[in-house]
Amino acid sequence: MNTVDIPAPLFLGDDLALDFINSAYGVGEAYRDHFDSSQGVIRWLEAAGLPVRTLAPEAGAALQRAALDLRTCALSLVEKRKRDERGNPETLNRVLSLGQAWHELVWERDEAPSLVLRQGAHSPEALLLPVAEALAALLANADFHLVRQCEGDACTLWFHDRTKAHHRRWCSQATCGNRMKVAAYRARKRG
């Protein structure tokens, strides 16, 4: 698959940690994994608005392994937290231990000032630090009654329901929500 054929990452989770988990989604022929290469991980980090840098091939391979490990760990921890079970945060804590980050004020000529996240850690895995921090914050602080998996048939996406009424059922009203409503309408018409 060339880069033109790769779909854009889905950012429907309303939380960076859940969007990271959602970097692999779908079932069967519809399965997509944005971490199928080190460049895929870099593209996802860029799309998420996170700082990236050019990596040597061996560093890229280390980043991909770390991203896959962290995503597997993240999914396990979220599922266990959702079931009120204890999870093993070892992989998450390893990435968190790489933390040497700070914000820097950047104020270019003729532009408004902005905060840019800088990293002092030089390992490729340190690029995952903002995701690890978001995951730790989600696990420690979120109301997990509002962290849900999409109710769409064969949808694997997770989201944080931040709606006012807290009745969100689908990753996206435009995709899964619409499909489920059409299916319910057709079932009513048949019945």
Coordinates of N, CA, C and O in Angstrom, one line a residue:
M1 N 0.8 -1.2 0.0 CA 0.0 0.0 0.0 C 0.9 1.2 0.0 O 1.8 1.4 0.9
N2 N 0.7 2.1 -0.9 CA 1.5 3.4 -0.9 C 0.9 4.4 -0.1 O -0.3 4.3 0.4
T3 N 1.6 5.5 0.2 CA 1.0 6.5 1.1 C -0.2 7.2 0.6 O -1.0 7.7 1.4
V4 N -0.5 7.2 -0.7 CA -1.7 7.7 -1.2 C -2.9 6.9 -0.8 O -4.0 7.4 -0.5
D5 N -2.7 5.5 -0.7 CA -3.8 4.6 -0.3 C -4.1 4.6 1.2 O -5.1 4.0 1.6
I6 N -3.2 5.1 2.0 CA -3.4 5.0 3.4 C -4.4 6.0 3.9 O -4.3 7.2 3.6
P7 N -5.5 5.5 4.6 CA -6.5 6.5 5.1 C -5.9 7.4 6.2 O -5.0 7.0 6.9
A8 N -6.5 8.5 6.3 CA -6.0 9.4 7.4 C -6.4 8.8 8.7 O -7.4 8.1 8.8
P9 N -5.6 9.0 9.7 CA -5.9 8.5 11.1 C -7.2 9.0 11.6 O -7.6 10.1 11.2
L10 N -7.9 8.2 12.3 CA -9.2 8.6 12.9 C -8.9 9.2 14.3 O -8.3 8.6 15.1
F11 N -9.4 10.4 14.5 CA -9.3 11.1 15.8 C -10.8 11.3 16.3 O -11.2 12.4 16.2
L12 N -11.4 10.3 16.7 CA -12.8 10.3 17.1 C -13.0 10.1 18.6 O -14.1 10.1 19.1
G13 N -11.9 9.8 19.3 CA -12.0 9.3 20.7 C -12.2 10.4 21.7 O -12.4 10.1 22.9
D14 N -12.0 11.7 21.3 CA -12.0 12.8 22.2 C -11.0 12.7 23.4 O -11.2 13.2 24.5
D15 N -9.9 12.0 23.1 CA -8.9 11.8 24.1 C -7.7 11.2 23.3 O -7.8 10.3 22.6
L16 N -6.5 11.8 23.5 CA -5.3 11.4 22.8 C -5.0 9.9 23.1 O -4.7 9.2 22.1
A17 N -5.2 9.4 24.3 CA -4.9 8.0 24.6 C -5.8 7.1 23.9 O -5.4 6.1 23.3
L18 N -7.1 7.4 23.8 CA -8.0 6.6 23.1 C -7.8 6.7 21.6 O -7.9 5.7 20.9
D19 N -7.4 7.8 21.1 CA -7.1 7.9 19.6 C -5.9 7.1 19.3 O -5.8 6.5 18.2
F20 N -4.9 7.0 20.2 CA -3.8 6.2 20.1 C -4.2 4.7 20.0 O -3.7 4.0 19.1
I21 N -5.0 4.3 20.9 CA -5.6 2.9 20.8 C -6.3 2.7 19.5 O -6.2 1.6 18.8
N22 N -7.0 3.7 19.0 CA -7.8 3.6 17.8 C -7.0 3.7 16.5 O -7.5 3.7 15.4
S23 N -5.6 3.7 16.7 CA -4.8 3.7 15.5 C -4.8 2.4 14.7 O -4.3 2.3 13.6
A24 N -5.4 1.4 15.4 CA -5.7 0.1 14.7 C -7.2 -0.1 14.9 O -7.7 0.0 16.0
Y25 N -7.9 -0.4 13.8 CA -9.3 -0.5 13.9 C -9.9 -1.3 12.7 O -9.2 -1.6 11.8
G26 N -11.1 -1.7 12.9 CA -11.8 -2.5 11.9 C -11.6 -4.0 12.1 O -10.8 -4.5 12.9
V27 N -12.3 -4.7 11.2 CA -12.4 -6.2 11.3 C -12.2 -6.7 9.9 O -12.8 -6.1 8.9
G28 N -11.5 -7.8 9.7 CA -11.4 -8.5 8.4 C -10.8 -7.6 7.3 O -9.8 -7.0 7.6
E29 N -11.5 -7.5 6.2 CA -11.0 -6.7 5.1 C -10.9 -5.2 5.4 O -10.1 -4.5 4.8
A30 N -11.7 -4.8 6.4 CA -11.7 -3.3 6.8 C -10.7 -3.0 7.8 O -10.6 -1.9 8.3
Y31 N -9.8 -4.0 8.2 CA -8.8 -3.7 9.3 C -7.8 -2.8 8.8 O -7.3 -2.9 7.7
R32 N -7.4 -1.8 9.6 CA -6.4 -0.8 9.3 C -5.5 -0.7 10.5 O -6.0 -0.6 11.6
D33 N -4.2 -0.6 10.3 CA -3.2 -0.4 11.3 C -2.3 0.7 10.9 O -1.5 0.5 10.0
H34 N -2.3 1.9 11.5 CA -1.5 3.0 11.2 C 0.0 2.8 11.6 O 0.8 3.6 11.3
F35 N 0.2 1.8 12.4 CA 1.6 1.5 12.9 C 2.2 0.3 12.2 O 3.0 -0.4 12.7
D36 N 1.8 0.1 10.9 CA 2.3 -1.0 10.2 C 3.8 -0.7 9.7 O 4.4 -1.6 9.2
S37 N 4.3 0.5 10.0 CA 5.7 0.8 9.6 C 6.1 2.0 10.6 O 5.2 2.6 11.2
S38 N 7.4 2.2 10.6 CA 7.8 3.3 11.4 C 7.3 4.7 10.9 O 7.0 5.6 11.6
Q39 N 7.3 4.7 9.5 CA 6.7 6.0 8.9 C 5.2 6.1 9.3 O 4.8 7.3 9.4
G40 N 4.5 5.0 9.4 CA 3.1 5.1 9.8 C 3.0 5.7 11.2 O 2.1 6.5 11.5
V41 N 3.9 5.3 12.1 CA 3.9 5.8 13.5 C 4.2 7.3 13.4 O 3.5 8.2 14.0
I42 N 5.2 7.7 12.6 CA 5.5 9.2 12.5 C 4.4 9.9 11.9 O 4.0 11.0 12.4
R43 N 3.7 9.4 10.9 CA 2.5 10.1 10.3 C 1.4 10.3 11.3 O 0.8 11.3 11.4
W44 N 1.2 9.2 12.2 CA 0.1 9.3 13.2 C 0.5 10.4 14.2 O -0.3 11.2 14.6
L45 N 1.8 10.4 14.7 CA 2.2 11.4 15.6 C 2.0 12.8 15.1 O 1.6 13.7 15.8
E46 N 2.4 13.0 13.8 CA 2.3 14.3 13.2 C 0.8 14.7 13.1 O 0.4 15.8 13.4
A47 N -0.1 13.8 12.7 CA -1.5 14.0 12.6 C -2.1 14.4 13.9 O -3.1 15.2 14.0
A48 N -1.6 13.8 15.0 CA -2.0 14.1 16.3 C -1.5 15.4 16.9 O -1.8 15.9 17.9
G49 N -0.6 16.1 16.1 CA 0.0 17.4 16.5 C 1.1 17.2 17.5 O 1.4 18.2 18.2
L50 N 1.7 16.1 17.5 CA 2.8 15.8 18.5 C 4.2 16.1 17.8 O 4.3 15.9 16.6
P51 N 5.2 16.4 18.6 CA 6.5 16.7 18.1 C 7.1 15.4 17.5 O 7.0 14.4 18.1
V52 N 7.7 15.5 16.4 CA 8.4 14.4 15.8 C 9.8 14.9 15.3 O 10.0 16.1 15.2
R53 N 10.6 13.9 14.9 CA 11.9 14.2 14.3 C 12.3 13.1 13.4 O 11.7 12.0 13.4
T54 N 13.2 13.4 12.5 CA 13.7 12.4 11.6 C 14.5 11.4 12.4 O 15.3 11.7 13.2
L55 N 14.2 10.1 12.0 CA 14.9 9.0 12.7 C 15.7 8.1 11.7 O 15.3 7.9 10.6
A56 N 16.8 7.6 12.2 CA 17.6 6.6 11.4 C 16.7 5.4 11.3 O 15.9 5.1 12.2
P57 N 16.9 4.5 10.3 CA 16.1 3.3 10.1 C 16.0 2.4 11.4 O 14.9 2.0 11.8
E58 N 17.1 2.2 12.1 CA 17.1 1.4 13.3 C 16.3 2.1 14.4 O 15.6 1.4 15.2
A59 N 16.4 3.4 14.5 CA 15.6 4.1 15.5 C 14.1 4.1 15.1 O 13.3 4.0 16.0
G60 N 13.8 4.1 13.8 CA 12.4 4.0 13.4 C 11.8 2.7 13.8 O 10.7 2.6 14.2
A61 N 12.6 1.6 13.6 CA 12.2 0.3 14.0 C 11.9 0.2 15.5 O 10.9 -0.4 15.9
A62 N 12.8 0.8 16.3 CA 12.6 0.9 17.7 C 11.3 1.6 18.1 O 10.6 1.2 19.0
L63 N 11.1 2.7 17.4 CA 9.9 3.5 17.7 C 8.6 2.7 17.3 O 7.7 2.7 18.1
Q64 N 8.7 2.0 16.2 CA 7.5 1.2 15.8 C 7.2 0.1 16.9 O 6.1 -0.1 17.3
R65 N 8.3 -0.6 17.3 CA 8.1 -1.6 18.3 C 7.5 -1.0 19.6 O 6.6 -1.6 20.2
A66 N 8.1 0.1 20.0 CA 7.6 0.8 21.2 C 6.1 1.2 21.1 O 5.4 1.1 22.0
A67 N 5.8 1.7 19.9 CA 4.4 2.2 19.7 C 3.4 1.0 19.8 O 2.4 1.1 20.4
L68 N 3.8 -0.1 19.1 CA 3.0 -1.3 19.1 C 2.8 -1.8 20.6 O 1.7 -2.2 21.0
D69 N 3.9 -1.9 21.3 CA 3.9 -2.4 22.7 C 3.0 -1.4 23.5 O 2.2 -1.9 24.4
L70 N 3.2 -0.1 23.4 CA 2.4 0.8 24.2 C 0.9 0.7 23.8 O 0.1 0.8 24.7
R71 N 0.6 0.6 22.5 CA -0.8 0.5 22.1 C -1.4 -0.8 22.7 O -2.5 -0.7 23.2
T72 N -0.7 -1.9 22.7 CA -1.2 -3.2 23.3 C -1.4 -3.0 24.8 O -2.5 -3.4 25.3
C73 N -0.5 -2.4 25.4 CA -0.6 -2.1 26.9 C -1.8 -1.2 27.1 O -2.6 -1.4 28.1
A74 N -1.9 -0.1 26.4 CA -2.9 0.9 26.5 C -4.3 0.2 26.4 O -5.2 0.5 27.3
L75 N -4.5 -0.6 25.4 CA -5.8 -1.2 25.2 C -6.1 -2.1 26.4 O -7.2 -2.1 27.0
S76 N -5.1 -2.9 26.8 CA -5.3 -3.8 28.0 C -5.7 -3.0 29.2 O -6.6 -3.4 30.0
L77 N -4.9 -1.9 29.5 CA -5.2 -1.1 30.7 C -6.6 -0.5 30.7 O -7.3 -0.5 31.7
V78 N -7.0 0.0 29.5 CA -8.3 0.7 29.4 C -9.4 -0.4 29.6 O -10.4 -0.2 30.3
E79 N -9.2 -1.6 29.0 CA -10.2 -2.6 29.1 C -10.3 -3.1 30.6 O -11.4 -3.3 31.1
K80 N -9.2 -3.2 31.2 CA -9.2 -3.7 32.6 C -9.8 -2.6 33.5 O -10.6 -2.9 34.4
R81 N -9.4 -1.3 33.3 CA -10.0 -0.2 34.1 C -11.5 -0.2 33.9 O -12.2 0.0 34.9
K82 N -12.0 -0.4 32.7 CA -13.4 -0.4 32.4 C -14.1 -1.5 33.2 O -15.3 -1.3 33.6
R83 N -13.4 -2.6 33.4 CA -14.0 -3.8 34.1 C -13.7 -3.7 35.6 O -14.0 -4.7 36.3
D84 N -13.1 -2.6 36.1 CA -12.7 -2.5 37.5 C -11.7 -3.6 37.9 O -11.7 -4.0 39.0
E85 N -10.8 -4.0 37.0 CA -9.8 -4.9 37.3 C -8.4 -4.2 37.3 O -8.3 -3.1 36.8
R86 N -7.4 -4.8 38.0 CA -6.1 -4.2 38.0 C -5.3 -4.6 36.8 O -5.3 -5.8 36.3
G87 N -4.7 -3.6 36.2 CA -3.8 -3.9 35.0 C -2.4 -3.8 35.4 O -2.0 -3.3 36.4
N88 N -1.5 -4.2 34.4 CA -0.1 -4.1 34.6 C 0.5 -2.9 33.9 O 0.6 -2.9 32.6
P89 N 0.9 -1.8 34.6 CA 1.3 -0.6 33.9 C 2.8 -0.6 33.6 O 3.4 0.5 33.3
E90 N 3.5 -1.7 33.6 CA 4.9 -1.7 33.4 C 5.4 -1.1 32.1 O 6.3 -0.2 32.1
T91 N 4.7 -1.4 31.0 CA 5.1 -0.8 29.7 C 4.9 0.7 29.7 O 5.7 1.5 29.2
L92 N 3.7 1.1 30.2 CA 3.4 2.5 30.3 C 4.4 3.3 31.2 O 4.9 4.3 30.8
N93 N 4.7 2.7 32.3 CA 5.7 3.4 33.2 C 7.1 3.5 32.6 O 7.8 4.4 32.9
R94 N 7.5 2.5 31.8 CA 8.8 2.5 31.1 C 8.8 3.7 30.2 O 9.8 4.5 30.2
V95 N 7.7 4.0 29.4 CA 7.7 5.2 28.5 C 7.7 6.4 29.4 O 8.4 7.4 29.1
L96 N 6.9 6.4 30.4 CA 6.8 7.6 31.3 C 8.2 8.0 31.9 O 8.5 9.2 32.1
S97 N 9.0 7.0 32.2 CA 10.3 7.2 32.8 C 11.2 7.9 31.8 O 12.3 8.4 32.3
L98 N 10.9 8.0 30.6 CA 11.8 8.7 29.6 C 11.5 10.2 29.6 O 12.2 10.9 28.9
G99 N 10.6 10.6 30.4 CA 10.2 12.0 30.4 C 11.2 13.0 30.7 O 11.7 13.1 31.9
Q100 N 11.6 13.8 29.8 CA 12.4 15.0 29.9 C 11.9 16.0 28.9 O 12.5 16.3 27.9
A101 N 10.7 16.5 29.3 CA 10.0 17.4 28.3 C 9.7 18.7 29.0 O 9.6 18.8 30.3
W102 N 9.6 19.8 28.3 CA 9.3 21.1 28.8 C 8.6 21.9 27.7 O 8.8 21.6 26.5
H103 N 7.9 22.9 28.1 CA 7.3 23.8 27.1 C 8.2 25.0 26.9 O 8.8 25.5 27.8
E104 N 8.2 25.4 25.6 CA 9.1 26.6 25.3 C 8.2 27.6 24.6 O 7.4 27.2 23.7
L105 N 8.3 28.8 24.9 CA 7.5 29.9 24.3 C 8.2 30.2 23.0 O 9.4 30.6 23.0
V106 N 7.5 30.1 21.9 CA 8.1 30.5 20.6 C 7.3 31.7 20.1 O 6.1 31.7 20.0
W107 N 8.1 32.8 19.7 CA 7.5 34.0 19.3 C 8.2 34.5 18.1 O 9.2 35.2 18.1
E108 N 7.7 34.1 16.9 CA 8.3 34.5 15.7 C 7.8 35.9 15.3 O 6.8 36.3 15.7
R109 N 8.6 36.5 14.4 CA 8.3 37.8 13.9 C 6.9 37.8 13.2 O 6.6 36.8 12.5
D110 N 6.0 38.7 13.5 CA 4.7 38.9 12.9 C 3.8 37.7 13.2 O 2.8 37.5 12.4
E111 N 4.0 37.0 14.3 CA 3.1 35.9 14.6 C 2.9 36.0 16.1 O 3.7 36.5 16.9
A112 N 1.7 35.4 16.5 CA 1.4 35.4 17.9 C 2.3 34.3 18.6 O 2.7 33.4 18.0
P113 N 2.6 34.5 19.9 CA 3.4 33.6 20.6 C 2.7 32.2 20.7 O 1.4 32.2 20.8
S114 N 3.4 31.1 20.8 CA 2.8 29.8 21.0 C 3.7 29.0 21.9 O 4.9 29.2 21.9
L115 N 3.1 28.0 22.5 CA 3.9 27.1 23.3 C 4.2 25.8 22.5 O 3.3 25.3 21.8
V116 N 5.5 25.4 22.5 CA 5.9 24.2 21.8 C 6.5 23.3 22.8 O 7.3 23.7 23.7
L117 N 6.1 22.0 22.7 CA 6.7 21.0 23.6 C 8.0 20.6 23.0 O 8.2 20.2 21.9
R118 N 9.0 20.6 23.9 CA 10.4 20.2 23.5 C 10.7 19.0 24.4 O 10.3 18.9 25.5
Q119 N 11.6 18.1 23.8 CA 11.9 16.9 24.5 C 13.5 16.8 24.6 O 14.2 17.1 23.7
G120 N 13.9 16.5 25.8 CA 15.4 16.4 26.0 C 15.8 14.9 25.9 O 17.0 14.6 25.6
A121 N 14.8 14.0 26.0 CA 15.2 12.6 25.8 C 15.4 12.3 24.4 O 14.6 12.7 23.5
H122 N 16.4 11.5 24.1 CA 16.8 11.3 22.7 C 16.4 10.0 22.1 O 16.6 9.7 21.0
S123 N 15.9 9.1 23.0 CA 15.6 7.8 22.4 C 14.3 7.9 21.6 O 13.5 8.8 21.8
P124 N 14.2 7.1 20.6 CA 13.0 7.1 19.7 C 11.7 7.0 20.5 O 10.7 7.6 20.2
E125 N 11.7 6.1 21.5 CA 10.5 5.9 22.3 C 10.0 7.1 23.0 O 8.9 7.2 23.3
A126 N 10.9 8.1 23.2 CA 10.5 9.3 23.9 C 9.5 10.1 23.1 O 8.8 10.9 23.7
L127 N 9.4 9.9 21.8 CA 8.4 10.5 21.0 C 7.0 10.1 21.5 O 6.0 10.8 21.2
L128 N 6.9 9.0 22.2 CA 5.6 8.5 22.6 C 5.2 9.1 24.0 O 4.1 8.8 24.5
L129 N 6.1 9.9 24.6 CA 5.8 10.4 25.9 C 4.5 11.1 26.1 O 3.8 10.9 27.0
P130 N 4.1 12.0 25.2 CA 2.8 12.7 25.3 C 1.7 11.7 25.3 O 0.7 11.9 26.0
V131 N 1.8 10.7 24.5 CA 0.7 9.7 24.5 C 0.7 8.9 25.9 O -0.4 8.7 26.4
A132 N 1.8 8.6 26.4 CA 1.9 7.9 27.7 C 1.3 8.8 28.8 O 0.6 8.3 29.7
E133 N 1.6 10.0 28.7 CA 1.1 10.9 29.8 C -0.4 11.1 29.7 O -1.1 11.1 30.7
A134 N -0.9 11.1 28.4 CA -2.4 11.2 28.2 C -3.0 9.9 28.7 O -4.1 9.9 29.3
L135 N -2.4 8.8 28.5 CA -3.0 7.5 28.9 C -3.0 7.4 30.4 O -4.0 7.0 31.1
A136 N -1.9 7.8 31.1 CA -1.8 7.8 32.5 C -2.9 8.7 33.1 O -3.6 8.4 34.1
A137 N -3.1 9.9 32.6 CA -4.1 10.8 33.0 C -5.5 10.3 32.8 O -6.3 10.4 33.7
L138 N -5.7 9.6 31.7 CA -7.0 9.0 31.5 C -7.3 7.9 32.5 O -8.4 7.9 33.1
L139 N -6.4 7.1 32.7 CA -6.5 5.9 33.7 C -6.7 6.4 35.1 O -7.5 5.9 35.9
A140 N -6.0 7.5 35.5 CA -6.1 8.0 36.8 C -7.2 8.9 37.1 O -7.7 8.9 38.2
N141 N -7.6 9.7 36.1 CA -8.6 10.8 36.4 C -9.9 10.7 35.7 O -10.9 11.4 36.2
A142 N -10.1 9.9 34.7 CA -11.3 9.9 33.9 C -12.4 9.1 34.7 O -12.2 8.2 35.4
D143 N -13.7 9.6 34.4 CA -14.8 8.8 34.9 C -15.0 7.7 33.8 O -15.4 8.0 32.7
F144 N -14.7 6.5 34.2 CA -14.7 5.4 33.2 C -16.1 5.0 32.8 O -16.3 4.2 31.9
H145 N -17.2 5.5 33.5 CA -18.5 5.3 33.0 C -18.7 6.0 31.6 O -19.6 5.7 30.8
L146 N -17.8 7.0 31.4 CA -17.9 7.8 30.2 C -16.9 7.4 29.1 O -16.8 8.0 28.0
V147 N -16.1 6.4 29.4 CA -15.1 5.8 28.4 C -15.8 4.6 27.9 O -16.1 3.7 28.6
R148 N -16.1 4.6 26.6 CA -16.9 3.5 26.0 C -16.3 3.1 24.7 O -15.6 3.8 24.0
Q149 N -16.7 1.9 24.3 CA -16.4 1.3 23.0 C -17.7 1.6 22.2 O -18.8 1.4 22.6
C150 N -17.5 1.9 20.9 CA -18.6 2.2 20.0 C -19.5 1.0 19.9 O -19.1 -0.2 19.9
E151 N -20.8 1.3 19.9 CA -21.8 0.2 19.8 C -22.1 -0.2 18.4 O -23.0 -1.1 18.1
G152 N -21.4 0.4 17.4 CA -21.6 0.0 16.0 C -21.2 -1.5 15.8 O -20.2 -1.9 16.4
D153 N -21.9 -2.1 14.9 CA -21.6 -3.5 14.6 C -20.2 -3.6 14.0 O -19.8 -2.8 13.1
A154 N -19.3 -4.4 14.6 CA -18.0 -4.7 14.1 C -17.1 -3.4 14.2 O -16.0 -3.4 13.7
C155 N -17.5 -2.4 15.0 CA -16.6 -1.3 15.2 C -15.8 -1.5 16.5 O -16.3 -2.0 17.5
T156 N -14.5 -1.2 16.4 CA -13.6 -1.5 17.5 C -13.1 -0.2 18.2 O -12.3 -0.3 19.1
L157 N -13.6 0.9 17.8 CA -13.1 2.2 18.3 C -13.6 2.6 19.7 O -14.8 2.2 20.1
W158 N -12.8 3.2 20.5 CA -13.1 3.7 21.8 C -13.3 5.2 21.8 O -12.7 5.9 20.9
F159 N -14.0 5.8 22.7 CA -14.2 7.2 22.8 C -14.5 7.6 24.3 O -14.9 6.8 25.1
H160 N -14.3 8.9 24.6 CA -14.6 9.4 25.9 C -15.8 10.3 25.6 O -15.7 11.3 24.9
D161 N -16.9 10.0 26.2 CA -18.2 10.7 26.0 C -18.1 12.0 26.8 O -18.3 12.0 28.0
R162 N -17.9 13.1 26.0 CA -17.8 14.4 26.7 C -19.1 15.2 26.3 O -19.1 16.4 26.5
T163 N -20.1 14.5 25.8 CA -21.4 15.2 25.5 C -22.0 15.7 26.8 O -21.8 15.1 27.8
K164 N -22.9 16.7 26.6 CA -23.6 17.3 27.8 C -24.4 16.2 28.5 O -24.5 16.1 29.7
A165 N -25.2 15.4 27.7 CA -26.1 14.5 28.3 C -25.5 13.1 28.6 O -26.1 12.3 29.3
H166 N -24.3 12.9 28.1 CA -23.5 11.6 28.3 C -24.3 10.4 27.7 O -24.3 9.4 28.4
H167 N -24.9 10.6 26.6 CA -25.6 9.5 25.9 C -25.0 9.1 24.6 O -25.6 8.4 23.8
R168 N -23.7 9.5 24.4 CA -23.1 9.1 23.1 C -22.9 7.6 23.1 O -22.5 6.9 24.0
R169 N -23.2 7.0 21.9 CA -23.2 5.6 21.7 C -22.2 5.1 20.6 O -21.8 4.0 20.6
W170 N -21.9 6.0 19.7 CA -21.1 5.7 18.6 C -19.8 6.5 18.5 O -19.7 7.6 19.0
C171 N -18.8 5.9 17.8 CA -17.6 6.7 17.6 C -17.8 7.9 16.8 O -17.2 9.0 17.1
S172 N -18.7 7.8 15.9 CA -19.1 9.0 15.0 C -20.5 8.8 14.6 O -21.0 7.8 14.1
Q173 N -21.3 9.9 14.8 CA -22.7 9.9 14.4 C -22.8 9.8 12.8 O -23.7 9.1 12.3
A174 N -21.8 10.3 12.1 CA -21.8 10.3 10.7 C -21.6 8.9 10.1 O -22.0 8.6 9.0
T175 N -20.8 8.0 10.8 CA -20.6 6.7 10.3 C -21.4 5.6 11.0 O -22.4 5.2 10.5
C176 N -20.9 5.2 12.1 CA -21.6 4.1 12.9 C -23.0 4.5 13.3 O -23.9 3.7 13.2
G177 N -23.1 5.7 13.8 CA -24.5 6.2 14.2 C -25.5 6.1 13.1 O -26.6 5.6 13.3
N178 N -25.1 6.6 11.9 CA -26.0 6.6 10.8 C -26.3 5.1 10.3 O -27.4 4.8 10.1
R179 N -25.2 4.3 10.3 CA -25.5 2.9 9.9 C -26.4 2.2 10.8 O -27.3 1.4 10.4
M180 N -26.3 2.4 12.1 CA -27.1 1.7 13.1 C -28.6 2.3 13.0 O -29.5 1.5 13.1
K181 N -28.7 3.5 12.8 CA -30.1 4.1 12.7 C -30.8 3.6 11.4 O -32.0 3.3 11.4
V182 N -30.0 3.5 10.3 CA -30.6 3.0 9.1 C -31.0 1.5 9.3 O -32.1 1.1 8.8
A183 N -30.1 0.7 9.9 CA -30.4 -0.7 10.2 C -31.7 -0.8 11.1 O -32.5 -1.7 10.8
A184 N -31.8 0.0 12.1 CA -33.0 0.0 12.9 C -34.2 0.4 12.2 O -35.3 -0.3 12.4
Y185 N -34.1 1.4 11.3 CA -35.3 1.8 10.5 C -35.7 0.7 9.6 O -36.9 0.3 9.5
R186 N -34.8 0.0 8.9 CA -35.1 -1.1 8.0 C -35.7 -2.3 8.8 O -36.7 -2.9 8.3
A187 N -35.2 -2.5 10.0 CA -35.8 -3.6 10.8 C -37.2 -3.3 11.2 O -38.1 -4.2 11.2
R188 N -37.5 -2.0 11.5 CA -38.9 -1.6 11.9 C -39.8 -1.7 10.7 O -41.0 -2.2 10.8
K189 N -39.3 -1.4 9.5 CA -40.1 -1.5 8.3 C -40.5 -2.9 7.9 O -41.5 -3.2 7.5
R190 N -39.5 -3.8 8.1 CA -39.7 -5.2 7.9 C -40.7 -5.8 8.9 O -41.5 -6.7 8.6
G191 N -40.6 -5.4 10.1 CA -41.3 -6.0 11.3 C -42.7 -5.5 11.3 O -43.7 -6.0 11.5

